[in-house]
């Protein structure tokens, strides 16, 4: 799937069946009814910019992870988000890579967030395990000027839920090098909040989370099956958008789309960048337009 062409409507406005549509006087253009319908659908669409696993750090590349290059890769994504006129942007976790100390991680966070904050005023942060390796959750939140690691919000008739999977199996939150990235769990308090939130939500919901809810391996949240059951019981969740695994992946589980997005940090050079724009139509149809290494998807909804 190719990216949305901002000149598409302009060309359609002037051409129909190979002929210019000109008024009797001057060069006024008359839009056919289907064009007006196209414009209305475009205005009704909710457009969301998506990035994940930037792992920014001011340190040399290691293996296939090119930490410093995430600055340039994010800048490229920002240009596309501006061109696509996204309504808001979401970073799906691991905005920074682990540092030797909390002070080092805070320096990473301040640098990358300077650029991320410039992308959009309406922006969201999903907490990743690397975000709170040495930092505490409160320190990360202060660094990005946010109050909570899990919450929900509404945009254009859609309800979005941000989850925090950065808790150990015993319920202790990640931070100060106390965690194992393979041990992630949604604690009871957040489970209760999720049930309550979905019960009051509008009819169409998209969930945003770092660790995966669709697998039972070490990339998955330990109690993912419990969370999935809550999502299914609500009858409202259309899709779950995830990171963490650093690869493109997709599963349909009982009618809910689970998509894992590619990590921005993987691979050197612009050709290995990856980001996407998610268009959500009022009827619930979702189109994910991937750029560079990111796969595209279309999930039609009646």
PDB file of N, CA, C and O in Angstrom, residues 89-136:
ATOM      1  N   UNK A  89      -0.315  11.953  17.437  1.00  0.00           N
ATOM      2  CA  UNK A  89       0.718  10.946  17.224  1.00  0.00           C
ATOM      3  C   UNK A  89       0.882  10.112  18.492  1.00  0.00           C
ATOM      4  O   UNK A  89       0.607  10.578  19.603  1.00  0.00           O
ATOM      5  N   UNK A  90       1.322   8.867  18.293  1.00  0.00           N
ATOM      6  CA  UNK A  90       1.532   7.945  19.402  1.00  0.00           C
ATOM      7  C   UNK A  90       2.903   7.310  19.260  1.00  0.00           C
ATOM      8  O   UNK A  90       3.263   6.828  18.179  1.00  0.00           O
ATOM      9  N   UNK A  91       3.639   7.297  20.354  1.00  0.00           N
ATOM     10  CA  UNK A  91       4.906   6.580  20.446  1.00  0.00           C
ATOM     11  C   UNK A  91       4.641   5.373  21.344  1.00  0.00           C
ATOM     12  O   UNK A  91       4.206   5.519  22.483  1.00  0.00           O
ATOM     13  N   UNK A  92       4.881   4.163  20.818  1.00  0.00           N
ATOM     14  CA  UNK A  92       4.403   2.936  21.455  1.00  0.00           C
ATOM     15  C   UNK A  92       5.413   2.273  22.386  1.00  0.00           C
ATOM     16  O   UNK A  92       5.323   1.084  22.649  1.00  0.00           O
ATOM     17  N   UNK A  93       6.339   3.053  22.918  1.00  0.00           N
ATOM     18  CA  UNK A  93       7.226   2.508  23.934  1.00  0.00           C
ATOM     19  C   UNK A  93       8.668   2.372  23.523  1.00  0.00           C
ATOM     20  O   UNK A  93       9.003   2.307  22.332  1.00  0.00           O
ATOM     21  N   UNK A  94       9.554   2.314  24.522  1.00  0.00           N
ATOM     22  CA  UNK A  94      11.006   2.293  24.321  1.00  0.00           C
ATOM     23  C   UNK A  94      11.457   3.495  23.513  1.00  0.00           C
ATOM     24  O   UNK A  94      12.192   3.380  22.523  1.00  0.00           O
ATOM     25  N   UNK A  95      11.018   4.649  23.965  1.00  0.00           N
ATOM     26  CA  UNK A  95      11.448   5.903  23.351  1.00  0.00           C
ATOM     27  C   UNK A  95      12.946   6.070  23.512  1.00  0.00           C
ATOM     28  O   UNK A  95      13.624   6.625  22.636  1.00  0.00           O
ATOM     29  N   UNK A  96      13.492   5.596  24.633  1.00  0.00           N
ATOM     30  CA  UNK A  96      14.925   5.651  24.874  1.00  0.00           C
ATOM     31  C   UNK A  96      15.460   4.245  25.103  1.00  0.00           C
ATOM     32  O   UNK A  96      14.707   3.313  25.367  1.00  0.00           O
ATOM     33  N   UNK A  97      16.777   4.112  25.020  1.00  0.00           N
ATOM     34  CA  UNK A  97      17.414   2.852  25.364  1.00  0.00           C
ATOM     35  C   UNK A  97      17.925   2.934  26.802  1.00  0.00           C
ATOM     36  O   UNK A  97      17.994   4.008  27.401  1.00  0.00           O
ATOM     37  N   UNK A  98      18.286   1.801  27.340  1.00  0.00           N
ATOM     38  CA  UNK A  98      18.773   1.745  28.711  1.00  0.00           C
ATOM     39  C   UNK A  98      20.095   2.493  28.850  1.00  0.00           C
ATOM     40  O   UNK A  98      20.938   2.469  27.955  1.00  0.00           O
ATOM     41  N   UNK A  99      20.276   3.131  30.010  1.00  0.00           N
ATOM     42  CA  UNK A  99      21.521   3.814  30.310  1.00  0.00           C
ATOM     43  C   UNK A  99      22.136   3.271  31.579  1.00  0.00           C
ATOM     44  O   UNK A  99      21.486   2.539  32.347  1.00  0.00           O
ATOM     45  N   UNK A 100      23.367   3.643  31.832  1.00  0.00           N
ATOM     46  CA  UNK A 100      24.081   3.135  33.001  1.00  0.00           C
ATOM     47  C   UNK A 100      23.572   3.720  34.303  1.00  0.00           C
ATOM     48  O   UNK A 100      23.787   3.155  35.380  1.00  0.00           O
ATOM     49  N   UNK A 101      22.871   4.853  34.192  1.00  0.00           N
ATOM     50  CA  UNK A 101      22.342   5.507  35.385  1.00  0.00           C
ATOM     51  C   UNK A 101      21.063   6.245  35.030  1.00  0.00           C
ATOM     52  O   UNK A 101      20.757   6.473  33.853  1.00  0.00           O
ATOM     53  N   UNK A 102      20.347   6.643  36.075  1.00  0.00           N
ATOM     54  CA  UNK A 102      19.117   7.413  35.851  1.00  0.00           C
ATOM     55  C   UNK A 102      19.440   8.744  35.177  1.00  0.00           C
ATOM     56  O   UNK A 102      18.689   9.207  34.303  1.00  0.00           O
ATOM     57  N   UNK A 103      20.539   9.363  35.561  1.00  0.00           N
ATOM     58  CA  UNK A 103      20.919  10.635  34.963  1.00  0.00           C
ATOM     59  C   UNK A 103      21.200  10.485  33.475  1.00  0.00           C
ATOM     60  O   UNK A 103      20.814  11.335  32.659  1.00  0.00           O
ATOM     61  N   UNK A 104      21.867   9.398  33.097  1.00  0.00           N
ATOM     62  CA  UNK A 104      22.148   9.152  31.675  1.00  0.00           C
ATOM     63  C   UNK A 104      20.850   8.960  30.898  1.00  0.00           C
ATOM     64  O   UNK A 104      20.663   9.528  29.813  1.00  0.00           O
ATOM     65  N   UNK A 105      19.934   8.166  31.430  1.00  0.00           N
ATOM     66  CA  UNK A 105      18.655   7.944  30.756  1.00  0.00           C
ATOM     67  C   UNK A 105      17.858   9.239  30.658  1.00  0.00           C
ATOM     68  O   UNK A 105      17.171   9.482  29.659  1.00  0.00           O
ATOM     69  N   UNK A 106      17.929  10.068  31.680  1.00  0.00           N
ATOM     70  CA  UNK A 106      17.217  11.337  31.642  1.00  0.00           C
ATOM     71  C   UNK A 106      17.762  12.231  30.540  1.00  0.00           C
ATOM     72  O   UNK A 106      17.007  12.929  29.852  1.00  0.00           O
ATOM     73  N   UNK A 107      19.072  12.194  30.326  1.00  0.00           N
ATOM     74  CA  UNK A 107      19.666  12.966  29.230  1.00  0.00           C
ATOM     75  C   UNK A 107      19.183  12.448  27.883  1.00  0.00           C
ATOM     76  O   UNK A 107      18.861  13.241  26.978  1.00  0.00           O
ATOM     77  N   UNK A 108      19.111  11.127  27.732  1.00  0.00           N
ATOM     78  CA  UNK A 108      18.548  10.554  26.496  1.00  0.00           C
ATOM     79  C   UNK A 108      17.117  11.032  26.289  1.00  0.00           C
ATOM     80  O   UNK A 108      16.714  11.405  25.180  1.00  0.00           O
ATOM     81  N   UNK A 109      16.351  10.970  27.364  1.00  0.00           N
ATOM     82  CA  UNK A 109      14.936  11.322  27.276  1.00  0.00           C
ATOM     83  C   UNK A 109      14.743  12.783  26.902  1.00  0.00           C
ATOM     84  O   UNK A 109      13.902  13.114  26.051  1.00  0.00           O
ATOM     85  N   UNK A 110      15.513  13.652  27.509  1.00  0.00           N
ATOM     86  CA  UNK A 110      15.388  15.081  27.209  1.00  0.00           C
ATOM     87  C   UNK A 110      15.715  15.360  25.750  1.00  0.00           C
ATOM     88  O   UNK A 110      15.037  16.176  25.106  1.00  0.00           O
ATOM     89  N   UNK A 111      16.719  14.662  25.216  1.00  0.00           N
ATOM     90  CA  UNK A 111      17.114  14.914  23.819  1.00  0.00           C
ATOM     91  C   UNK A 111      16.064  14.437  22.836  1.00  0.00           C
ATOM     92  O   UNK A 111      15.644  15.174  21.940  1.00  0.00           O
ATOM     93  N   UNK A 112      15.612  13.206  22.968  1.00  0.00           N
ATOM     94  CA  UNK A 112      14.649  12.685  21.992  1.00  0.00           C
ATOM     95  C   UNK A 112      13.282  13.326  22.159  1.00  0.00           C
ATOM     96  O   UNK A 112      12.562  13.564  21.186  1.00  0.00           O
ATOM     97  N   UNK A 113      12.918  13.655  23.393  1.00  0.00           N
ATOM     98  CA  UNK A 113      11.600  14.252  23.594  1.00  0.00           C
ATOM     99  C   UNK A 113      11.535  15.671  23.056  1.00  0.00           C
ATOM    100  O   UNK A 113      10.459  16.156  22.700  1.00  0.00           O
ATOM    101  N   UNK A 114      12.679  16.341  22.982  1.00  0.00           N
ATOM    102  CA  UNK A 114      12.709  17.658  22.351  1.00  0.00           C
ATOM    103  C   UNK A 114      12.186  17.562  20.922  1.00  0.00           C
ATOM    104  O   UNK A 114      11.376  18.388  20.476  1.00  0.00           O
ATOM    105  N   UNK A 115      12.620  16.529  20.190  1.00  0.00           N
ATOM    106  CA  UNK A 115      12.182  16.342  18.806  1.00  0.00           C
ATOM    107  C   UNK A 115      10.761  15.791  18.736  1.00  0.00           C
ATOM    108  O   UNK A 115       9.970  16.215  17.885  1.00  0.00           O
ATOM    109  N   UNK A 116      10.453  14.845  19.617  1.00  0.00           N
ATOM    110  CA  UNK A 116       9.109  14.252  19.585  1.00  0.00           C
ATOM    111  C   UNK A 116       8.055  15.290  19.946  1.00  0.00           C
ATOM    112  O   UNK A 116       6.974  15.334  19.341  1.00  0.00           O
ATOM    113  N   UNK A 117       8.345  16.141  20.917  1.00  0.00           N
ATOM    114  CA  UNK A 117       7.384  17.167  21.318  1.00  0.00           C
ATOM    115  C   UNK A 117       7.105  18.148  20.188  1.00  0.00           C
ATOM    116  O   UNK A 117       6.021  18.736  20.120  1.00  0.00           O
ATOM    117  N   UNK A 118       8.076  18.313  19.287  1.00  0.00           N
ATOM    118  CA  UNK A 118       7.893  19.226  18.158  1.00  0.00           C
ATOM    119  C   UNK A 118       7.036  18.626  17.047  1.00  0.00           C
ATOM    120  O   UNK A 118       6.568  19.347  16.161  1.00  0.00           O
ATOM    121  N   UNK A 119       6.831  17.312  17.086  1.00  0.00           N
ATOM    122  CA  UNK A 119       6.050  16.649  16.038  1.00  0.00           C
ATOM    123  C   UNK A 119       4.588  17.061  16.109  1.00  0.00           C
ATOM    124  O   UNK A 119       3.947  17.339  15.096  1.00  0.00           O
ATOM    125  N   UNK A 120       4.018  17.083  17.316  1.00  0.00           N
ATOM    126  CA  UNK A 120       2.602  17.401  17.472  1.00  0.00           C
ATOM    127  C   UNK A 120       2.319  17.806  18.909  1.00  0.00           C
ATOM    128  O   UNK A 120       2.896  17.243  19.844  1.00  0.00           O
ATOM    129  N   UNK A 121       1.425  18.751  19.067  1.00  0.00           N
ATOM    130  CA  UNK A 121       1.002  19.139  20.412  1.00  0.00           C
ATOM    131  C   UNK A 121       0.217  18.008  21.056  1.00  0.00           C
ATOM    132  O   UNK A 121       0.364  17.720  22.252  1.00  0.00           O
ATOM    133  N   UNK A 122      -0.641  17.367  20.252  1.00  0.00           N
ATOM    134  CA  UNK A 122      -1.437  16.235  20.743  1.00  0.00           C
ATOM    135  C   UNK A 122      -0.635  14.967  20.486  1.00  0.00           C
ATOM    136  O   UNK A 122      -0.632  14.419  19.389  1.00  0.00           O
ATOM    137  N   UNK A 123       0.081  14.523  21.503  1.00  0.00           N
ATOM    138  CA  UNK A 123       0.948  13.352  21.364  1.00  0.00           C
ATOM    139  C   UNK A 123       0.821  12.490  22.605  1.00  0.00           C
ATOM    140  O   UNK A 123       0.479  12.961  23.689  1.00  0.00           O
ATOM    141  N   UNK A 124       1.148  11.189  22.428  1.00  0.00           N
ATOM    142  CA  UNK A 124       0.953  10.232  23.509  1.00  0.00           C
ATOM    143  C   UNK A 124       2.169   9.330  23.631  1.00  0.00           C
ATOM    144  O   UNK A 124       2.846   9.022  22.648  1.00  0.00           O
ATOM    145  N   UNK A 125       2.412   8.907  24.874  1.00  0.00           N
ATOM    146  CA  UNK A 125       3.566   8.082  25.213  1.00  0.00           C
ATOM    147  C   UNK A 125       3.073   6.778  25.845  1.00  0.00           C
ATOM    148  O   UNK A 125       2.427   6.805  26.896  1.00  0.00           O
ATOM    149  N   UNK A 126       3.381   5.656  25.213  1.00  0.00           N
ATOM    150  CA  UNK A 126       3.129   4.349  25.815  1.00  0.00           C
ATOM    151  C   UNK A 126       4.430   3.931  26.497  1.00  0.00           C
ATOM    152  O   UNK A 126       5.500   4.005  25.888  1.00  0.00           O
ATOM    153  N   UNK A 127       4.335   3.485  27.726  1.00  0.00           N
ATOM    154  CA  UNK A 127       5.545   3.165  28.475  1.00  0.00           C
ATOM    155  C   UNK A 127       6.138   1.839  28.013  1.00  0.00           C
ATOM    156  O   UNK A 127       5.444   0.832  27.918  1.00  0.00           O
ATOM    157  N   UNK A 128       7.447   1.846  27.719  1.00  0.00           N
ATOM    158  CA  UNK A 128       8.160   0.635  27.354  1.00  0.00           C
ATOM    159  C   UNK A 128       9.145   0.240  28.434  1.00  0.00           C
ATOM    160  O   UNK A 128       9.532   1.063  29.272  1.00  0.00           O
ATOM    161  N   UNK A 129       9.584  -1.002  28.407  1.00  0.00           N
ATOM    162  CA  UNK A 129      10.481  -1.494  29.460  1.00  0.00           C
ATOM    163  C   UNK A 129      11.799  -0.733  29.513  1.00  0.00           C
ATOM    164  O   UNK A 129      12.354  -0.494  30.581  1.00  0.00           O
ATOM    165  N   UNK A 130      12.318  -0.307  28.342  1.00  0.00           N
ATOM    166  CA  UNK A 130      13.575   0.440  28.346  1.00  0.00           C
ATOM    167  C   UNK A 130      13.399   1.864  28.863  1.00  0.00           C
ATOM    168  O   UNK A 130      14.376   2.482  29.297  1.00  0.00           O
ATOM    169  N   UNK A 131      12.173   2.372  28.818  1.00  0.00           N
ATOM    170  CA  UNK A 131      11.923   3.726  29.322  1.00  0.00           C
ATOM    171  C   UNK A 131      12.155   3.818  30.820  1.00  0.00           C
ATOM    172  O   UNK A 131      12.447   4.898  31.351  1.00  0.00           O
ATOM    173  N   UNK A 132      11.993   2.681  31.511  1.00  0.00           N
ATOM    174  CA  UNK A 132      12.107   2.679  32.973  1.00  0.00           C
ATOM    175  C   UNK A 132      13.067   1.577  33.417  1.00  0.00           C
ATOM    176  O   UNK A 132      12.781   0.809  34.326  1.00  0.00           O
ATOM    177  N   UNK A 133      14.218   1.526  32.755  1.00  0.00           N
ATOM    178  CA  UNK A 133      15.266   0.590  33.168  1.00  0.00           C
ATOM    179  C   UNK A 133      15.975   1.145  34.408  1.00  0.00           C
ATOM    180  O   UNK A 133      15.988   0.513  35.470  1.00  0.00           O
ATOM    181  N   UNK A 134      16.530   2.333  34.282  1.00  0.00           N
ATOM    182  CA  UNK A 134      17.122   3.011  35.438  1.00  0.00           C
ATOM    183  C   UNK A 134      16.192   4.077  36.019  1.00  0.00           C
ATOM    184  O   UNK A 134      16.159   4.302  37.221  1.00  0.00           O
ATOM    185  N   UNK A 135      15.451   4.745  35.152  1.00  0.00           N
ATOM    186  CA  UNK A 135      14.481   5.734  35.615  1.00  0.00           C
ATOM    187  C   UNK A 135      13.317   5.058  36.331  1.00  0.00           C
ATOM    188  O   UNK A 135      12.994   3.907  36.055  1.00  0.00           O
ATOM    189  N   UNK A 136      12.659   5.789  37.220  1.00  0.00           N
ATOM    190  CA  UNK A 136      11.379   5.339  37.767  1.00  0.00           C
ATOM    191  C   UNK A 136      10.271   5.848  36.847  1.00  0.00           C
ATOM    192  O   UNK A 136      10.494   6.721  35.996  1.00  0.00           O
TER     193      UNK A 136
END
